[in-house]
């Protein structure tokens, strides 16, 4: 009986011993994780305590302990505010447009770059589409403003060449959302395409050879080989983008919008900035940010469940 008990104890300890030996074997790799772990802990998890500001009449001088709890007072104020509801609507519309363009454009770009056979041209093209990603929105916004200028802008020069009347497009509400979506896609699609290019590079070349031997055209190889091969990557990127659907791009909007397009350009990020920083109403701004985060979390979980049902390839 004692031998059986000792054997059972040893069998229970073996997995733990194996885990300890494995950690010790790769101890240097775990050490490399420490800076990233500390970064996430300090800048992502510790600030979560600040969410409590949304539920109290926060006073910066009195701090957390001296401020009184207000319950859902500020959430009620938000849903009764026309400015918040307008920003909420604009955020949804702009984010949905950006999600469609920012999701499809990188895939199409990656497929197009994969079909380029001239090496030097392919590398030059890749560099050209990557570069805008490394330019700040302050600089990029200035370039867009110059391009759309009614007097010296290239776009208006083209319009005038074809007999149209020059217009300052950035102050036209009818065009502002389109400008946001198009310029965001132009700036980000090259960088976003890197993931899809890497996924395509990892596909088995023998499958392409078999498709060529079966007489498949280049377009048929894209549809029946390339796209199915990167479906898992596409789904993961889609789920991750869904979590940011309530973030319509503070840097871009704040550098491009103006009072003339405020009705169609004000988003939750600019609303939170204006209420929290300019008006110093931190509780109201925190409540708006909580709403934004909760909606993003719910949408990401829903997208993940849909992906599992569709292709069994969710991220959690």
mmCIF file of C-alpha atoms in Angstrom:
data_model
loop_
_atom_site.group_PDB
_atom_site.id
_atom_site.type_symbol
_atom_site.label_atom_id
_atom_site.label_comp_id
_atom_site.label_asym_id
_atom_site.label_seq_id
_atom_site.Cartn_x
_atom_site.Cartn_y
_atom_site.Cartn_z
ATOM 1 C CA UNK A 1 0.000 0.000 0.000
ATOM 2 C CA UNK A 2 2.844 2.377 0.801
ATOM 3 C CA UNK A 3 4.481 1.602 -2.563
ATOM 4 C CA UNK A 4 1.253 2.416 -4.400
ATOM 5 C CA UNK A 5 0.884 5.690 -2.489
ATOM 6 C CA UNK A 6 4.491 6.660 -3.246
ATOM 7 C CA UNK A 7 4.012 5.880 -6.942
ATOM 8 C CA UNK A 8 0.856 8.009 -7.112
ATOM 9 C CA UNK A 9 2.685 10.877 -5.373
ATOM 10 C CA UNK A 10 5.601 10.636 -7.816
ATOM 11 C CA UNK A 11 3.237 10.634 -10.789
ATOM 12 C CA UNK A 12 1.582 13.786 -9.454
ATOM 13 C CA UNK A 13 4.933 15.484 -8.992
ATOM 14 C CA UNK A 14 6.355 14.594 -12.386
ATOM 15 C CA UNK A 15 4.421 17.203 -14.423
ATOM 16 C CA UNK A 16 5.477 19.897 -11.948
ATOM 17 C CA UNK A 17 9.102 18.767 -12.124
ATOM 18 C CA UNK A 18 8.988 18.761 -15.915
ATOM 19 C CA UNK A 19 7.553 22.265 -15.916
ATOM 20 C CA UNK A 20 10.249 23.523 -13.552
ATOM 21 C CA UNK A 21 12.997 21.922 -15.674
ATOM 22 C CA UNK A 22 11.505 23.451 -18.796
ATOM 23 C CA UNK A 23 11.395 26.921 -17.236
ATOM 24 C CA UNK A 24 14.996 26.549 -16.082
ATOM 25 C CA UNK A 25 16.072 25.361 -19.521
ATOM 26 C CA UNK A 26 14.590 28.442 -21.214
ATOM 27 C CA UNK A 27 15.255 30.839 -18.327
ATOM 28 C CA UNK A 28 16.946 33.427 -20.556
ATOM 29 C CA UNK A 29 13.905 33.607 -22.799
ATOM 30 C CA UNK A 30 11.676 34.144 -19.784
ATOM 31 C CA UNK A 31 14.002 36.912 -18.629
ATOM 32 C CA UNK A 32 13.475 38.627 -21.982
ATOM 33 C CA UNK A 33 9.731 38.623 -21.263
ATOM 34 C CA UNK A 34 10.176 40.611 -18.050
ATOM 35 C CA UNK A 35 10.388 44.109 -19.686
ATOM 36 C CA UNK A 36 7.278 43.413 -21.804
ATOM 37 C CA UNK A 37 5.446 42.043 -18.759
ATOM 38 C CA UNK A 38 6.326 45.112 -16.694
ATOM 39 C CA UNK A 39 5.277 47.416 -19.541
ATOM 40 C CA UNK A 40 1.837 45.773 -19.789
ATOM 41 C CA UNK A 41 1.446 45.726 -16.005
ATOM 42 C CA UNK A 42 2.405 49.378 -15.478
ATOM 43 C CA UNK A 43 0.724 50.973 -18.496
ATOM 44 C CA UNK A 44 -2.240 48.654 -19.125
ATOM 45 C CA UNK A 45 -3.354 47.054 -15.871
ATOM 46 C CA UNK A 46 -2.428 49.493 -13.084
ATOM 47 C CA UNK A 47 -4.287 52.406 -14.766
ATOM 48 C CA UNK A 48 -7.488 50.306 -14.730
ATOM 49 C CA UNK A 49 -8.025 51.553 -11.186
ATOM 50 C CA UNK A 50 -8.716 54.942 -12.746
ATOM 51 C CA UNK A 51 -11.979 53.561 -14.194
ATOM 52 C CA UNK A 52 -13.509 54.261 -10.778
ATOM 53 C CA UNK A 53 -13.395 57.993 -11.656
ATOM 54 C CA UNK A 54 -16.413 57.388 -13.907
ATOM 55 C CA UNK A 55 -18.488 56.447 -10.838
ATOM 56 C CA UNK A 56 -17.540 59.332 -8.554
ATOM 57 C CA UNK A 57 -17.554 63.124 -8.389
ATOM 58 C CA UNK A 58 -13.816 63.142 -8.834
ATOM 59 C CA UNK A 59 -11.831 66.038 -7.467
ATOM 60 C CA UNK A 60 -8.170 66.093 -8.484
ATOM 61 C CA UNK A 61 -7.164 67.865 -5.241
ATOM 62 C CA UNK A 62 -9.013 65.472 -2.946
ATOM 63 C CA UNK A 63 -7.984 62.410 -4.944
ATOM 64 C CA UNK A 64 -9.686 59.008 -5.024
ATOM 65 C CA UNK A 65 -10.154 58.726 -1.277
ATOM 66 C CA UNK A 66 -11.645 62.199 -0.847
ATOM 67 C CA UNK A 67 -14.048 62.134 -3.805
ATOM 68 C CA UNK A 68 -17.678 61.082 -3.301
ATOM 69 C CA UNK A 69 -19.300 58.232 -5.191
ATOM 70 C CA UNK A 70 -21.871 59.313 -7.767
ATOM 71 C CA UNK A 71 -23.068 55.960 -9.114
ATOM 72 C CA UNK A 72 -24.257 56.113 -12.733
ATOM 73 C CA UNK A 73 -24.826 59.869 -12.682
ATOM 74 C CA UNK A 74 -22.304 60.634 -15.435
ATOM 75 C CA UNK A 75 -23.467 57.780 -17.642
ATOM 76 C CA UNK A 76 -26.986 59.201 -17.480
ATOM 77 C CA UNK A 77 -25.627 62.648 -18.353
ATOM 78 C CA UNK A 78 -23.868 61.188 -21.405
ATOM 79 C CA UNK A 79 -26.954 59.512 -22.819
ATOM 80 C CA UNK A 80 -28.902 62.742 -22.336
ATOM 81 C CA UNK A 81 -26.238 64.787 -24.151
ATOM 82 C CA UNK A 82 -26.805 65.461 -27.851
ATOM 83 C CA UNK A 83 -23.079 66.116 -28.368
ATOM 84 C CA UNK A 84 -22.182 62.684 -26.967
ATOM 85 C CA UNK A 85 -24.833 60.916 -29.044
ATOM 86 C CA UNK A 86 -23.641 62.723 -32.171
ATOM 87 C CA UNK A 87 -20.020 61.767 -31.428
ATOM 88 C CA UNK A 88 -21.143 58.182 -30.777
ATOM 89 C CA UNK A 89 -22.951 58.032 -34.144
ATOM 90 C CA UNK A 90 -19.990 59.550 -36.006
ATOM 91 C CA UNK A 91 -17.607 57.108 -34.338
ATOM 92 C CA UNK A 92 -19.662 54.111 -35.423
ATOM 93 C CA UNK A 93 -20.006 55.318 -39.016
ATOM 94 C CA UNK A 94 -16.376 56.355 -39.487
ATOM 95 C CA UNK A 95 -15.061 53.208 -37.757
ATOM 96 C CA UNK A 96 -17.232 50.927 -39.884
ATOM 97 C CA UNK A 97 -16.081 52.645 -43.078
ATOM 98 C CA UNK A 98 -12.459 52.455 -41.926
ATOM 99 C CA UNK A 99 -12.845 48.832 -40.921
ATOM 100 C CA UNK A 100 -14.115 47.869 -44.360
ATOM 101 C CA UNK A 101 -11.433 49.806 -46.240
ATOM 102 C CA UNK A 102 -8.670 49.053 -43.753
ATOM 103 C CA UNK A 103 -9.556 45.369 -43.834
ATOM 104 C CA UNK A 104 -9.937 44.854 -47.584
ATOM 105 C CA UNK A 105 -7.201 47.177 -48.908
ATOM 106 C CA UNK A 106 -4.260 45.405 -47.167
ATOM 107 C CA UNK A 107 -5.486 42.023 -48.402
ATOM 108 C CA UNK A 108 -5.800 43.249 -51.988
ATOM 109 C CA UNK A 109 -2.403 44.967 -51.743
ATOM 110 C CA UNK A 110 -0.751 41.811 -50.399
ATOM 111 C CA UNK A 111 -2.293 39.713 -53.182
ATOM 112 C CA UNK A 112 -1.140 42.231 -55.800
ATOM 113 C CA UNK A 113 2.413 42.426 -54.427
ATOM 114 C CA UNK A 114 2.592 38.637 -54.334
ATOM 115 C CA UNK A 115 1.920 38.517 -58.060
ATOM 116 C CA UNK A 116 4.746 40.938 -58.958
ATOM 117 C CA UNK A 117 7.639 38.947 -60.405
ATOM 118 C CA UNK A 118 10.203 41.731 -61.014
ATOM 119 C CA UNK A 119 12.180 41.746 -57.748
ATOM 120 C CA UNK A 120 13.484 45.342 -57.801
ATOM 121 C CA UNK A 121 10.061 46.750 -58.706
ATOM 122 C CA UNK A 122 8.375 44.695 -55.993
ATOM 123 C CA UNK A 123 10.796 45.925 -53.308
ATOM 124 C CA UNK A 124 10.490 49.534 -54.458
ATOM 125 C CA UNK A 125 6.703 49.307 -54.414
ATOM 126 C CA UNK A 126 6.714 47.751 -50.949
ATOM 127 C CA UNK A 127 8.950 50.525 -49.622
ATOM 128 C CA UNK A 128 6.715 53.186 -51.160
ATOM 129 C CA UNK A 129 3.529 51.840 -49.555
ATOM 130 C CA UNK A 130 5.216 51.269 -46.166
ATOM 131 C CA UNK A 131 6.649 54.795 -45.822
ATOM 132 C CA UNK A 132 3.418 56.684 -44.930
ATOM 133 C CA UNK A 133 3.076 54.515 -41.810
ATOM 134 C CA UNK A 134 6.191 56.148 -40.333
ATOM 135 C CA UNK A 135 4.966 59.720 -40.881
ATOM 136 C CA UNK A 136 3.068 61.297 -37.975
ATOM 137 C CA UNK A 137 -0.482 62.517 -38.501
ATOM 138 C CA UNK A 138 0.701 66.067 -37.814
ATOM 139 C CA UNK A 139 2.918 65.952 -40.911
ATOM 140 C CA UNK A 140 0.582 63.743 -42.928
ATOM 141 C CA UNK A 141 -2.377 65.985 -42.092
ATOM 142 C CA UNK A 142 -0.420 69.023 -43.322
ATOM 143 C CA UNK A 143 0.320 67.233 -46.593
ATOM 144 C CA UNK A 144 -3.370 66.355 -47.033
ATOM 145 C CA UNK A 145 -4.358 69.975 -46.319
ATOM 146 C CA UNK A 146 -1.948 71.186 -49.009
ATOM 147 C CA UNK A 147 -3.161 68.605 -51.518
ATOM 148 C CA UNK A 148 -6.798 69.615 -50.962
ATOM 149 C CA UNK A 149 -6.173 73.359 -50.901
ATOM 150 C CA UNK A 150 -8.590 75.212 -53.255
ATOM 151 C CA UNK A 151 -5.788 77.447 -54.567
ATOM 152 C CA UNK A 152 -2.617 75.342 -54.774
ATOM 153 C CA UNK A 153 -3.883 71.795 -54.165
ATOM 154 C CA UNK A 154 -3.193 69.135 -56.788
ATOM 155 C CA UNK A 155 -6.691 67.661 -56.417
ATOM 156 C CA UNK A 156 -8.366 70.974 -57.209
ATOM 157 C CA UNK A 157 -5.969 71.525 -60.123
ATOM 158 C CA UNK A 158 -7.187 68.252 -61.604
ATOM 159 C CA UNK A 159 -10.822 69.221 -60.980
ATOM 160 C CA UNK A 160 -10.258 72.593 -62.671
ATOM 161 C CA UNK A 161 -8.501 70.901 -65.615
ATOM 162 C CA UNK A 162 -11.649 68.883 -66.320
ATOM 163 C CA UNK A 163 -13.843 71.972 -66.075
ATOM 164 C CA UNK A 164 -14.984 71.726 -62.468
ATOM 165 C CA UNK A 165 -14.990 74.433 -59.810
ATOM 166 C CA UNK A 166 -12.256 74.245 -57.135
ATOM 167 C CA UNK A 167 -13.562 73.628 -53.616
ATOM 168 C CA UNK A 168 -12.034 73.439 -50.153
ATOM 169 C CA UNK A 169 -12.974 69.809 -49.573
ATOM 170 C CA UNK A 170 -11.884 69.737 -45.928
ATOM 171 C CA UNK A 171 -14.656 72.144 -44.940
ATOM 172 C CA UNK A 172 -17.367 70.289 -46.863
ATOM 173 C CA UNK A 173 -19.342 67.991 -44.497
ATOM 174 C CA UNK A 174 -20.400 65.801 -47.421
ATOM 175 C CA UNK A 175 -16.774 64.871 -48.202
ATOM 176 C CA UNK A 176 -15.120 64.883 -44.776
ATOM 177 C CA UNK A 177 -15.837 61.282 -43.757
ATOM 178 C CA UNK A 178 -14.726 60.043 -47.175
ATOM 179 C CA UNK A 179 -11.464 61.981 -46.810
ATOM 180 C CA UNK A 180 -10.892 60.400 -43.376
ATOM 181 C CA UNK A 181 -11.466 56.872 -44.694
ATOM 182 C CA UNK A 182 -9.377 57.264 -47.873
ATOM 183 C CA UNK A 183 -6.406 58.968 -46.204
ATOM 184 C CA UNK A 184 -6.387 56.429 -43.370
ATOM 185 C CA UNK A 185 -6.345 53.555 -45.865
ATOM 186 C CA UNK A 186 -3.525 55.176 -47.858
ATOM 187 C CA UNK A 187 -1.438 55.652 -44.720
ATOM 188 C CA UNK A 188 -1.959 52.289 -43.042
ATOM 189 C CA UNK A 189 -2.609 49.667 -45.722
ATOM 190 C CA UNK A 190 1.056 49.151 -46.613
ATOM 191 C CA UNK A 191 1.999 48.367 -43.036
ATOM 192 C CA UNK A 192 -1.097 46.213 -42.451
ATOM 193 C CA UNK A 193 -0.323 44.211 -45.601
ATOM 194 C CA UNK A 194 2.945 42.918 -44.080
ATOM 195 C CA UNK A 195 1.073 40.295 -42.046
ATOM 196 C CA UNK A 196 -0.759 38.986 -45.103
ATOM 197 C CA UNK A 197 2.420 38.979 -47.195
ATOM 198 C CA UNK A 198 4.127 36.900 -44.496
ATOM 199 C CA UNK A 199 1.156 34.520 -44.400
ATOM 200 C CA UNK A 200 1.246 34.120 -48.186
ATOM 201 C CA UNK A 201 5.008 33.479 -48.088
ATOM 202 C CA UNK A 202 4.374 30.599 -45.686
ATOM 203 C CA UNK A 203 2.053 28.736 -48.051
ATOM 204 C CA UNK A 204 3.250 25.466 -49.555
ATOM 205 C CA UNK A 205 4.627 26.182 -53.081
ATOM 206 C CA UNK A 206 3.758 22.615 -54.124
ATOM 207 C CA UNK A 207 0.075 23.548 -53.987
ATOM 208 C CA UNK A 208 0.697 26.355 -56.501
ATOM 209 C CA UNK A 209 2.650 23.957 -58.731
ATOM 210 C CA UNK A 210 -0.220 21.469 -58.628
ATOM 211 C CA UNK A 211 -2.695 24.214 -59.510
ATOM 212 C CA UNK A 212 -0.539 25.317 -62.466
ATOM 213 C CA UNK A 213 -0.330 21.732 -63.720
ATOM 214 C CA UNK A 214 -4.121 21.511 -63.507
ATOM 215 C CA UNK A 215 -4.358 24.558 -65.775
ATOM 216 C CA UNK A 216 -5.446 27.135 -63.160
ATOM 217 C CA UNK A 217 -5.051 30.741 -64.240
ATOM 218 C CA UNK A 218 -3.349 33.318 -62.021
ATOM 219 C CA UNK A 219 -6.719 34.647 -60.841
ATOM 220 C CA UNK A 220 -7.951 31.119 -60.091
ATOM 221 C CA UNK A 221 -4.810 30.431 -58.052
ATOM 222 C CA UNK A 222 -5.491 33.559 -55.989
ATOM 223 C CA UNK A 223 -9.123 32.577 -55.364
ATOM 224 C CA UNK A 224 -8.662 28.847 -54.760
ATOM 225 C CA UNK A 225 -5.155 28.639 -53.245
ATOM 226 C CA UNK A 226 -3.950 31.931 -51.785
ATOM 227 C CA UNK A 227 -7.133 33.197 -50.148
ATOM 228 C CA UNK A 228 -8.084 29.868 -48.504
ATOM 229 C CA UNK A 229 -4.488 29.545 -47.304
ATOM 230 C CA UNK A 230 -4.582 32.849 -45.389
ATOM 231 C CA UNK A 231 -8.173 32.578 -44.132
ATOM 232 C CA UNK A 232 -7.010 31.953 -40.562
ATOM 233 C CA UNK A 233 -4.864 35.105 -40.598
ATOM 234 C CA UNK A 234 -7.713 37.151 -42.073
ATOM 235 C CA UNK A 235 -10.095 36.016 -39.331
ATOM 236 C CA UNK A 236 -7.636 36.811 -36.532
ATOM 237 C CA UNK A 237 -6.984 40.310 -37.919
ATOM 238 C CA UNK A 238 -10.726 40.872 -38.303
ATOM 239 C CA UNK A 239 -11.343 39.955 -34.656
ATOM 240 C CA UNK A 240 -8.570 42.249 -33.444
ATOM 241 C CA UNK A 241 -9.844 45.148 -35.555
ATOM 242 C CA UNK A 242 -13.358 44.635 -34.187
ATOM 243 C CA UNK A 243 -12.071 45.439 -30.698
ATOM 244 C CA UNK A 244 -10.999 48.897 -31.908
ATOM 245 C CA UNK A 245 -14.231 49.724 -33.703
ATOM 246 C CA UNK A 246 -15.009 52.500 -31.201
ATOM 247 C CA UNK A 247 -11.645 54.160 -31.861
ATOM 248 C CA UNK A 248 -12.019 56.194 -35.032
ATOM 249 C CA UNK A 249 -8.553 57.786 -34.892
ATOM 250 C CA UNK A 250 -7.932 60.728 -32.563
ATOM 251 C CA UNK A 251 -4.656 61.804 -34.210
ATOM 252 C CA UNK A 252 -6.168 61.908 -37.669
ATOM 253 C CA UNK A 253 -9.428 63.646 -36.828
ATOM 254 C CA UNK A 254 -7.929 66.254 -34.509
ATOM 255 C CA UNK A 255 -5.453 67.274 -37.230
ATOM 256 C CA UNK A 256 -8.024 67.451 -40.025
ATOM 257 C CA UNK A 257 -11.375 68.527 -38.651
ATOM 258 C CA UNK A 258 -12.576 72.090 -38.143
ATOM 259 C CA UNK A 259 -15.765 73.853 -36.954
ATOM 260 C CA UNK A 260 -17.325 73.566 -40.432
ATOM 261 C CA UNK A 261 -17.336 69.741 -40.279
ATOM 262 C CA UNK A 262 -17.831 69.381 -36.530
ATOM 263 C CA UNK A 263 -21.277 67.811 -36.978
ATOM 264 C CA UNK A 264 -19.929 64.900 -39.056
ATOM 265 C CA UNK A 265 -16.348 64.775 -37.746
ATOM 266 C CA UNK A 266 -16.626 64.848 -33.963
ATOM 267 C CA UNK A 267 -15.937 61.368 -32.561
ATOM 268 C CA UNK A 268 -15.760 59.831 -29.096
ATOM 269 C CA UNK A 269 -11.992 60.326 -28.863
ATOM 270 C CA UNK A 270 -12.230 64.058 -29.612
ATOM 271 C CA UNK A 271 -15.253 64.339 -27.299
ATOM 272 C CA UNK A 272 -13.298 62.703 -24.452
ATOM 273 C CA UNK A 273 -10.297 64.933 -25.150
ATOM 274 C CA UNK A 274 -12.450 68.053 -25.170
ATOM 275 C CA UNK A 275 -14.409 67.164 -22.008
ATOM 276 C CA UNK A 276 -11.505 65.714 -20.055
ATOM 277 C CA UNK A 277 -8.584 67.970 -21.014
ATOM 278 C CA UNK A 278 -10.147 71.267 -22.061
ATOM 279 C CA UNK A 279 -13.131 71.307 -19.679
ATOM 280 C CA UNK A 280 -11.355 69.208 -17.009
ATOM 281 C CA UNK A 281 -14.488 67.146 -16.340
ATOM 282 C CA UNK A 282 -12.572 63.946 -15.697
ATOM 283 C CA UNK A 283 -15.541 61.923 -14.410
ATOM 284 C CA UNK A 284 -17.610 62.575 -17.535
ATOM 285 C CA UNK A 285 -14.658 61.818 -19.821
ATOM 286 C CA UNK A 286 -13.911 58.593 -17.917
ATOM 287 C CA UNK A 287 -17.544 57.501 -18.218
ATOM 288 C CA UNK A 288 -17.428 58.036 -21.996
ATOM 289 C CA UNK A 289 -14.192 56.053 -22.179
ATOM 290 C CA UNK A 290 -15.728 53.191 -20.152
ATOM 291 C CA UNK A 291 -18.657 53.007 -22.581
ATOM 292 C CA UNK A 292 -16.226 52.932 -25.493
ATOM 293 C CA UNK A 293 -14.152 50.157 -23.937
ATOM 294 C CA UNK A 294 -17.115 47.984 -22.940
ATOM 295 C CA UNK A 295 -18.647 48.171 -26.430
ATOM 296 C CA UNK A 296 -15.281 47.286 -27.998
ATOM 297 C CA UNK A 297 -14.883 44.294 -25.661
ATOM 298 C CA UNK A 298 -18.400 43.004 -26.360
ATOM 299 C CA UNK A 299 -17.932 43.314 -30.127
ATOM 300 C CA UNK A 300 -14.565 41.541 -30.026
ATOM 301 C CA UNK A 301 -15.981 38.637 -27.987
ATOM 302 C CA UNK A 302 -18.949 38.397 -30.367
ATOM 303 C CA UNK A 303 -16.645 38.423 -33.413
ATOM 304 C CA UNK A 304 -14.496 35.724 -31.816
ATOM 305 C CA UNK A 305 -17.523 33.488 -31.221
ATOM 306 C CA UNK A 306 -18.689 34.012 -34.803
ATOM 307 C CA UNK A 307 -15.215 33.087 -36.065
ATOM 308 C CA UNK A 308 -15.292 29.870 -34.047
ATOM 309 C CA UNK A 309 -18.639 28.964 -35.548
ATOM 310 C CA UNK A 310 -17.468 29.842 -39.059
ATOM 311 C CA UNK A 311 -13.966 28.374 -39.170
ATOM 312 C CA UNK A 312 -13.108 27.257 -35.620
ATOM 313 C CA UNK A 313 -10.212 29.722 -35.551
ATOM 314 C CA UNK A 314 -10.915 32.231 -32.803
ATOM 315 C CA UNK A 315 -8.130 33.854 -30.807
ATOM 316 C CA UNK A 316 -9.420 32.710 -27.398
#
